[in-house]
Coordinates of C-alpha atoms and ligand atoms in Angstrom, one line a residue:
M1040 CA -13.0 6.8 9.4
S1041 CA -11.4 10.2 9.1
L1042 CA -7.7 10.6 8.4
S1043 CA -6.8 10.5 12.1
L1044 CA -5.3 7.7 14.1
D1045 CA -8.1 7.5 16.6
A1046 CA -11.0 7.5 14.1
P1047 CA -13.6 4.8 15.0
T1048 CA -14.8 2.1 12.6
Q1049 CA -17.8 3.0 10.5
D1050 CA -21.0 1.1 9.7
A1051 CA -21.3 0.1 6.0
P1052 CA -23.4 2.7 4.1
S1053 CA -26.1 1.5 1.7
V1054 CA -23.8 1.9 -1.3
A1055 CA -21.3 -0.7 0.2
D1056 CA -20.7 -3.9 -1.7
D1057 CA -20.0 -6.7 0.8
G1058 CA -18.8 -4.2 3.5
V1059 CA -16.6 -2.3 1.0
W1060 CA -17.1 1.3 -0.3
L1061 CA -15.3 4.3 -1.6
E1062 CA -15.2 7.5 0.5
C1063 CA -13.9 11.0 -0.4
I1064 CA -11.3 12.2 2.1
A1065 CA -12.3 15.8 1.4
C1066 CA -16.2 15.9 1.6
G1067 CA -17.0 12.4 2.9
G1068 CA -19.1 11.5 -0.2
Q1069 CA -19.6 7.7 -0.4
F1070 CA -19.7 5.6 -3.5
A1071 CA -20.3 2.0 -4.5
P1072 CA -16.9 0.4 -5.2
F1073 CA -17.5 -1.4 -8.5
D1074 CA -20.6 0.1 -10.1
E1075 CA -18.6 2.4 -12.4
V1076 CA -15.1 3.7 -13.0
R1077 CA -14.1 6.6 -10.8
F1078 CA -10.7 7.8 -9.5
T1079 CA -11.8 10.9 -7.6
C1080 CA -14.9 12.1 -5.9
D1081 CA -17.9 12.7 -8.2
D1082 CA -18.9 15.8 -6.1
C1083 CA -15.7 17.6 -5.2
D1084 CA -12.9 15.8 -7.1
G1085 CA -11.2 14.9 -3.8
L1086 CA -9.1 11.8 -3.3
L1087 CA -11.0 8.5 -2.6
E1088 CA -10.2 5.8 -0.1
V1089 CA -11.4 2.3 0.0
R1090 CA -13.2 1.8 3.3
Y1091 CA -14.3 -1.4 5.1
A1092 CA -16.9 -2.0 7.7
D1093 CA -14.6 -4.6 9.4
P1094 CA -11.0 -3.5 9.7
P1095 CA -8.6 -6.5 10.1
A1096 CA -7.3 -8.3 13.1
W1097 CA -3.9 -10.0 13.1
D1098 CA -5.4 -13.5 13.4
E1099 CA -7.3 -13.0 10.2
F1100 CA -4.1 -13.0 8.2
S1101 CA -2.8 -16.3 6.7
G1102 CA -0.5 -17.4 3.8
E1103 CA 2.3 -15.3 2.3
G1104 CA 2.7 -12.0 0.4
V1105 CA 0.1 -9.4 -0.5
W1106 CA -2.8 -11.9 -0.4
R1107 CA -2.0 -12.9 3.1
Y1108 CA -3.8 -9.7 4.0
S1109 CA -6.9 -10.4 1.9
A1110 CA -9.1 -9.8 5.0
A1111 CA -8.0 -6.2 4.6
L1112 CA -8.4 -6.1 0.8
P1113 CA -11.5 -5.9 -1.5
F1114 CA -11.0 -9.4 -2.9
E1115 CA -9.7 -12.8 -1.8
E1116 CA -7.2 -13.0 -4.6
G1117 CA -5.8 -11.0 -7.5
V1118 CA -3.8 -11.1 -10.7
S1119 CA -0.7 -12.4 -9.1
L1120 CA 2.9 -13.2 -10.0
P1121 CA 3.1 -13.4 -6.8
E1122 CA 4.2 -10.3 -4.9
G1123 CA 5.1 -9.2 -1.4
H1124 CA 6.9 -11.2 1.3
T1125 CA 10.0 -9.2 0.7
P1126 CA 13.1 -9.5 2.9
L1127 CA 13.6 -7.3 6.0
H1128 CA 17.4 -7.3 6.0
E1129 CA 19.7 -6.7 8.9
V1130 CA 22.5 -4.3 8.1
P1131 CA 24.8 -4.3 11.2
R1132 CA 27.7 -2.2 9.8
L1133 CA 25.3 0.5 8.5
R1134 CA 23.3 0.4 11.8
E1135 CA 26.5 1.0 13.8
D1136 CA 27.6 3.7 11.4
V1137 CA 24.3 5.6 11.4
G1138 CA 24.0 5.1 15.2
V1139 CA 20.5 3.8 15.9
N1140 CA 19.3 1.0 18.2
R1141 CA 18.0 -1.3 15.4
L1142 CA 18.0 -0.8 11.7
R1143 CA 16.3 -3.1 9.2
I1144 CA 15.9 -2.6 5.4
K1145 CA 12.6 -3.7 3.9
H1146 CA 13.7 -4.4 0.3
E1147 CA 10.8 -3.9 -2.0
G1148 CA 13.1 -4.3 -4.9
M1149 CA 12.7 -8.1 -4.4
N1150 CA 9.2 -8.0 -5.8
P1151 CA 8.5 -9.8 -9.2
T1152 CA 9.2 -6.7 -11.4
G1153 CA 11.7 -5.3 -8.9
S1154 CA 9.7 -2.6 -7.1
F1155 CA 6.8 -2.1 -4.6
K1156 CA 4.5 -1.2 -7.5
D1157 CA 3.7 -4.9 -7.9
R1158 CA 1.8 -4.9 -4.6
G1159 CA -0.5 -2.2 -6.0
M1160 CA -0.9 -3.7 -9.4
T1161 CA -2.0 -7.2 -8.2
V1162 CA -5.0 -5.5 -6.6
G1163 CA -5.5 -2.7 -9.2
V1164 CA -5.5 -5.0 -12.2
R1165 CA -7.9 -7.4 -10.4
V1166 CA -10.3 -4.4 -9.9
A1167 CA -9.8 -3.4 -13.6
R1168 CA -11.0 -6.9 -14.5
E1169 CA -14.0 -6.6 -12.2
L1170 CA -14.9 -3.3 -13.8
G1171 CA -14.5 -4.8 -17.3
V1172 CA -12.4 -2.0 -18.6
G1173 CA -10.5 -2.1 -21.9
R1174 CA -7.1 -0.4 -21.9
L1175 CA -5.0 0.0 -18.8
A1176 CA -2.7 3.1 -18.6
C1177 CA -0.3 5.0 -16.4
A1178 CA 2.2 7.8 -16.4
S1179 CA 5.5 6.7 -15.0
T1180 CA 9.0 7.5 -14.0
G1181 CA 9.6 3.9 -14.8
N1182 CA 8.6 1.4 -12.2
T1183 CA 4.9 1.9 -12.4
S1184 CA 5.1 1.2 -16.2
A1185 CA 7.2 -1.9 -15.7
A1186 CA 4.7 -3.3 -13.2
L1187 CA 1.6 -2.3 -15.2
A1188 CA 3.1 -3.9 -18.3
A1189 CA 3.8 -7.2 -16.5
Y1190 CA 0.5 -7.4 -14.6
G1191 CA -1.4 -6.3 -17.7
A1192 CA 0.3 -9.0 -19.7
R1193 CA -0.5 -11.5 -17.0
A1194 CA -4.2 -10.5 -17.2
G1195 CA -4.1 -10.5 -21.0
M1196 CA -5.0 -6.8 -21.2
E1197 CA -3.8 -4.0 -23.3
T1198 CA -1.5 -1.5 -21.7
L1199 CA -0.4 2.1 -22.5
V1200 CA 2.3 3.9 -20.7
L1201 CA 3.4 7.6 -20.9
L1202 CA 7.0 8.3 -19.9
P1203 CA 8.9 11.5 -19.6
A1204 CA 11.3 11.3 -22.6
G1205 CA 15.0 10.7 -21.7
K1206 CA 14.3 10.6 -18.0
V1207 CA 13.5 6.9 -17.3
A1208 CA 16.2 4.4 -16.3
A1209 CA 17.1 1.8 -18.9
G1210 CA 15.9 -1.3 -17.0
K1211 CA 12.4 0.0 -16.6
V1212 CA 11.9 0.9 -20.2
A1213 CA 13.2 -2.5 -21.2
Q1214 CA 10.7 -4.2 -18.9
A1215 CA 7.7 -2.2 -20.2
S1216 CA 8.8 -2.9 -23.7
L1217 CA 9.3 -6.7 -23.4
H1218 CA 6.0 -7.1 -21.5
D1219 CA 4.4 -5.5 -24.6
A1220 CA 3.2 -2.2 -23.3
R1221 CA 2.6 0.5 -25.9
I1222 CA 5.2 3.1 -24.8
L1223 CA 4.7 6.8 -25.5
E1224 CA 7.6 9.1 -24.7
V1225 CA 6.3 12.6 -23.9
D1226 CA 8.3 15.8 -24.2
G1227 CA 7.5 16.8 -20.6
N1228 CA 8.1 15.6 -17.1
F1229 CA 6.2 12.9 -15.1
D1230 CA 3.7 15.4 -13.8
A1231 CA 2.8 16.4 -17.3
C1232 CA 2.4 12.8 -18.3
L1233 CA 0.1 12.2 -15.4
D1234 CA -2.0 15.2 -16.3
I1235 CA -2.5 13.6 -19.8
V1236 CA -3.3 10.1 -18.4
Q1237 CA -5.9 11.7 -16.1
D1238 CA -7.5 13.5 -19.1
L1239 CA -7.6 10.2 -21.0
A1240 CA -9.2 8.4 -18.1
N1241 CA -11.8 11.2 -17.6
R1242 CA -12.7 10.7 -21.3
G1243 CA -13.1 7.0 -20.8
E1244 CA -10.2 6.1 -23.0
V1245 CA -8.1 4.3 -20.4
Y1246 CA -8.3 2.8 -16.9
L1247 CA -5.8 4.7 -14.8
L1248 CA -3.4 2.7 -12.7
N1249 CA -1.3 5.3 -11.0
S1250 CA -1.5 5.7 -7.3
L1251 CA -4.4 8.1 -7.7
N1252 CA -6.4 4.9 -8.1
P1253 CA -7.4 4.1 -4.5
F1254 CA -7.3 0.3 -5.1
R1255 CA -3.6 0.5 -6.0
L1256 CA -2.9 1.8 -2.5
E1257 CA -4.8 -1.1 -0.9
G1258 CA -2.1 -3.4 -2.3
Q1259 CA 0.7 -1.1 -1.2
K1260 CA -0.8 -0.9 2.3
T1261 CA 0.4 -4.5 2.8
I1262 CA 4.0 -3.2 3.1
G1263 CA 2.9 -1.7 6.4
F1264 CA 1.3 -4.9 7.7
E1265 CA 4.3 -7.0 6.7
I1266 CA 6.8 -4.7 8.3
L1267 CA 4.9 -4.6 11.6
E1268 CA 4.4 -8.4 11.7
E1269 CA 8.0 -9.2 10.8
F1270 CA 9.5 -6.7 13.2
R1271 CA 7.2 -7.8 16.1
D1272 CA 8.0 -11.5 15.4
D1273 CA 11.7 -10.7 15.7
Y1274 CA 11.7 -8.3 18.6
G1275 CA 8.3 -8.5 20.2
T1276 CA 7.7 -4.8 19.5
F1277 CA 6.9 -2.5 16.5
P1278 CA 9.5 -0.1 15.0
D1279 CA 9.6 3.5 16.2
R1280 CA 10.0 4.9 12.8
I1281 CA 9.7 4.0 9.1
V1282 CA 11.8 6.0 6.7
L1283 CA 10.8 6.0 3.0
P1284 CA 11.4 7.8 -0.2
V1285 CA 8.6 10.0 -1.4
G1286 CA 7.6 10.8 -5.0
N1287 CA 3.9 10.7 -5.7
A1288 CA 3.4 10.0 -1.9
G1289 CA 1.4 6.8 -2.5
N1290 CA 3.4 4.6 0.0
T1291 CA 3.2 7.3 2.7
S1292 CA -0.6 7.4 2.3
A1293 CA -0.9 3.6 2.1
L1294 CA 1.3 2.9 5.2
F1295 CA -0.7 5.5 7.2
K1296 CA -3.9 3.7 6.1
A1297 CA -2.6 0.3 7.2
F1298 CA -1.9 1.8 10.7
R1299 CA -5.3 3.5 10.9
E1300 CA -7.0 0.3 10.1
L1301 CA -5.1 -1.7 12.7
V1302 CA -5.7 0.9 15.4
A1303 CA -9.4 1.0 14.5
A1304 CA -9.6 -2.8 14.8
G1305 CA -7.8 -2.6 18.2
A1306 CA -4.9 -4.6 16.7
M1307 CA -2.4 -1.9 17.8
D1308 CA -2.4 1.2 20.0
A1309 CA -2.2 4.7 18.4
D1310 CA 1.0 5.4 20.4
E1311 CA 2.6 2.2 18.9
V1312 CA 2.3 3.5 15.4
P1313 CA 5.7 4.1 13.7
K1314 CA 6.6 7.7 12.8
L1315 CA 6.3 8.1 9.0
T1316 CA 9.4 9.9 7.8
G1317 CA 9.5 10.9 4.2
V1318 CA 12.7 11.6 2.1
Q1319 CA 12.8 13.5 -1.1
A1320 CA 15.6 14.5 -3.4
A1321 CA 16.6 18.2 -2.9
G1322 CA 15.7 18.9 -6.5
A1323 CA 12.2 17.5 -6.2
A1324 CA 11.0 18.2 -2.7
P1325 CA 7.5 19.8 -2.6
M1326 CA 6.4 17.6 0.3
V1327 CA 9.4 18.6 2.4
E1328 CA 8.6 22.2 1.7
A1329 CA 5.0 21.7 2.8
I1330 CA 6.0 20.0 6.1
E1331 CA 8.7 22.5 6.9
E1332 CA 6.4 25.5 6.2
G1333 CA 3.4 23.9 7.9
N1334 CA 1.3 24.1 4.8
D1335 CA -1.8 22.0 4.3
E1336 CA -1.3 22.1 0.5
V1337 CA 1.7 21.2 -1.5
R1338 CA 3.0 23.7 -4.1
R1339 CA 3.6 22.1 -7.5
W1340 CA 7.2 22.4 -8.5
E1341 CA 7.4 22.9 -12.3
N1342 CA 11.1 22.2 -12.6
V1343 CA 12.4 19.1 -10.9
E1344 CA 15.7 17.4 -11.3
T1345 CA 17.6 14.5 -9.5
R1346 CA 19.7 11.5 -10.4
A1347 CA 17.0 9.5 -8.5
T1348 CA 14.7 9.6 -11.6
A1349 CA 12.0 7.5 -9.9
I1350 CA 11.2 10.4 -7.5
R1351 CA 11.7 13.2 -10.0
I1352 CA 8.1 14.4 -9.2
G1353 CA 7.0 17.9 -8.6
N1354 CA 3.3 17.4 -7.9
P1355 CA 2.7 14.5 -5.4
V1356 CA -1.0 13.7 -6.1
N1357 CA -1.4 11.9 -2.8
A1358 CA -0.3 14.8 -0.7
P1359 CA -3.7 15.3 1.0
K1360 CA -3.5 11.7 2.3
A1361 CA 0.3 11.7 3.0
L1362 CA 0.7 15.0 4.8
P1363 CA -1.7 13.9 7.6
G1364 CA 0.1 10.6 7.7
I1365 CA 3.4 12.3 8.4
R1366 CA 1.9 14.7 10.9
E1367 CA -0.4 12.3 12.8
T1368 CA 2.3 9.8 13.3
G1369 CA 4.8 12.4 14.6
G1370 CA 7.1 11.9 11.7
T1371 CA 8.8 14.4 9.5
A1372 CA 10.2 14.9 6.0
V1373 CA 13.7 15.8 4.8
A1374 CA 15.5 16.5 1.5
V1375 CA 18.8 15.0 0.6
D1376 CA 21.2 15.8 -2.3
D1377 CA 22.1 13.5 -5.1
E1378 CA 25.6 12.9 -3.7
A1379 CA 24.2 11.7 -0.3
I1380 CA 21.8 9.4 -2.3
T1381 CA 24.7 7.8 -4.2
E1382 CA 26.7 7.4 -1.0
A1383 CA 23.8 5.6 0.7
Q1384 CA 23.4 3.4 -2.4
R1385 CA 27.1 2.4 -1.9
D1386 CA 26.5 1.9 1.9
L1387 CA 23.6 -0.5 1.2
A1388 CA 25.6 -2.3 -1.6
R1389 CA 28.4 -2.9 0.9
E1390 CA 25.9 -4.9 3.0
G1391 CA 24.8 -6.9 -0.1
V1392 CA 21.6 -4.9 -0.6
G1393 CA 21.4 -3.7 -4.2
V1394 CA 19.0 -0.8 -4.7
E1395 CA 18.2 1.9 -7.2
P1396 CA 19.0 5.6 -6.3
A1397 CA 15.5 6.6 -5.2
S1398 CA 15.5 3.7 -2.7
A1399 CA 18.8 4.8 -1.2
A1400 CA 17.2 8.2 -0.4
S1401 CA 15.6 6.6 2.7
V1402 CA 19.0 5.7 4.2
A1403 CA 20.5 9.1 3.2
G1404 CA 17.5 10.8 4.9
L1405 CA 17.9 8.7 8.0
R1406 CA 21.6 9.5 8.2
K1407 CA 20.9 13.2 7.8
L1408 CA 18.2 13.3 10.5
R1409 CA 20.4 11.3 12.9
E1410 CA 23.3 13.7 12.4
A1411 CA 21.0 16.6 13.0
G1412 CA 19.7 14.9 16.2
R1413 CA 16.2 14.7 14.8
V1414 CA 16.3 10.9 15.1
D1415 CA 17.4 9.5 18.5
A1416 CA 20.1 7.0 19.0
D1417 CA 17.7 4.6 20.9
E1418 CA 15.2 4.4 18.0
D1419 CA 14.3 1.2 16.2
V1420 CA 14.1 2.1 12.5
V1421 CA 13.0 0.4 9.3
C1422 CA 14.1 2.0 6.0
L1423 CA 12.1 1.2 2.9
T1424 CA 14.1 0.5 -0.3
T1425 CA 11.6 0.6 -3.1
G1426 CA 13.4 -0.6 -6.2
H1427 CA 16.2 -3.0 -7.3
L1428 CA 19.7 -2.0 -8.3
L1429 CA 19.3 -3.4 -11.8
K1430 CA 16.4 -1.0 -12.6
D1431 CA 19.0 1.7 -13.2
P1432 CA 22.2 0.1 -14.5
D1433 CA 23.7 3.4 -15.5
A1434 CA 23.4 4.8 -12.0
A1435 CA 24.9 1.6 -10.6
Y1436 CA 28.0 1.9 -12.9
E1437 CA 28.5 5.5 -11.9
A1438 CA 28.2 4.6 -8.2
G1439 CA 30.4 1.5 -8.4
G1440 CA 34.1 1.0 -9.3
D1441 CA 35.3 0.6 -12.9
P1442 CA 36.3 -2.8 -14.4
E1443 CA 40.1 -3.1 -14.8
P1444 CA 41.5 -4.3 -18.1
V1445 CA 44.0 -7.0 -17.9
A1446 CA 45.9 -9.2 -20.4
N1447 CA 44.7 -12.7 -21.2
S1448 CA 47.0 -14.8 -18.9
T1449 CA 47.1 -16.1 -15.4
E1450 CA 50.5 -14.4 -14.9
A1451 CA 49.0 -11.1 -15.9
V1452 CA 46.1 -11.5 -13.5
L1453 CA 48.4 -12.5 -10.6
D1454 CA 50.6 -9.5 -11.4
H1455 CA 47.7 -7.2 -11.6
I1456 CA 46.2 -8.1 -8.3
G1457 CA 49.6 -8.0 -6.6
A1458 CA 49.8 -11.7 -5.7
Q1459 CA 53.2 -13.2 -4.9
Ligands
PLP452 C1 11.8 3.3 -6.8 C2 10.8 4.2 -6.3 N1 10.9 4.7 -5.0 C3 10.1 5.6 -4.5 C4 9.0 6.1 -5.3 C5 8.1 7.0 -4.6 O1 7.0 6.4 -4.1 P1 5.6 7.1 -3.8 O2 5.2 7.6 -5.2 O3 4.8 6.1 -3.3 O4 6.0 8.2 -2.9 C6 8.8 5.6 -6.6 C7 7.7 6.1 -7.4 O5 7.1 7.0 -7.2 C8 9.7 4.7 -7.1 O6 9.6 4.2 -8.3
LIG453 N1 7.8 6.4 -9.3 C1 6.6 6.2 -10.0 C2 5.8 7.5 -10.3 C3 4.4 7.2 -10.4 O1 3.9 6.9 -9.2 P1 2.5 6.2 -9.0 O2 2.7 5.4 -7.7 O3 1.5 7.2 -8.8 O4 2.2 5.3 -10.1 C4 6.8 5.3 -11.2 O5 7.4 4.3 -11.0 O6 6.3 5.7 -12.2

């Protein structure tokens, strides 16, 4: 199956294990999935995808959460906390304000460690066990490290995380620390941390669990299945557009893969696939640049900055999978400034949906595109919110109102609130 929406299903090659194999998206090289540890193509270093001889049909899905979709995953079950089955909130005031036909918020912050990374880790750590690796590792802007630490702990495995010093939100460091990951703070940004983890993995020192690992994206693919099923159950149709924040571009790639598999299985038509619409912070927007300039490759931004530290990424490693995802689905990409992100965080909070800044980028991006007439008023839209408000308490304090000091008496409180 190539990276196009109308690619046919493939017969299993001789290297396949139970109908599952790894395939390079650049040169088509095919590899056995579990014979040895590999993250990229042995021949050309291109990105790998997990491929299946039998893509899934809707009636093969049963149960709840990520493992509901085991027919589309390499195993029947994983190292689970459990994950997935997140809410698809209605936000009527925000919908009215932004001006689209339907607006739902898929809140991935409601996963066990508070972000979508858990969906990837339940599969990735299961594969690590299968491969019999020793030490698990990742580079992280925070959420990947929190999830890896928790799932590594669950599996009883050693974990090592590399974080950009001073650039990771407090809640995330606290999670990695308490779940007993060994935390190294690197004097460099996230992309530099990932370069080092890739080197360590190539030397056989660690098993890499960033989204470069194709099995991680298999778990994240279930976000796409879940949105489509829930939206169809509520409205009898699929959403026109899914708007999501983009950092390393794993989710964009994973959702596109979910859609391709469903189309290949005849479970949905190519023209029903939602338009994948990526949003980046203006200070870290290499994917937006590539889309706007029509480039097939993404230029690495060496200096990136944004309050949305989760997406403070200048070298999205999944770009070769994600760019076709945006283009093939008829989507687009847009950059938003930090003020718009904070405003969107407040908008969501007013509807009771608490998210971290990177997550709010999706809503900020939708608003900007709608105001520019690049999203139509009659569209049905799902915005993905990727992490929980408590991940970044400092950002929440800054975006919210200040506590008001008051004297220790009922009279003082009544007086303060202006009660009669
Ligand atoms: C909260 C949050 N939102 C969005 C992203 C971006 O996701 P992706 O790397 O899949 O583009 C990340 C991490 O990269 C994240 O932690
Ligand atoms: N936001 C991410 C950055 C790493 O992304 P990954 O999906 O490649 O692990 C994080 O939480 O660290």
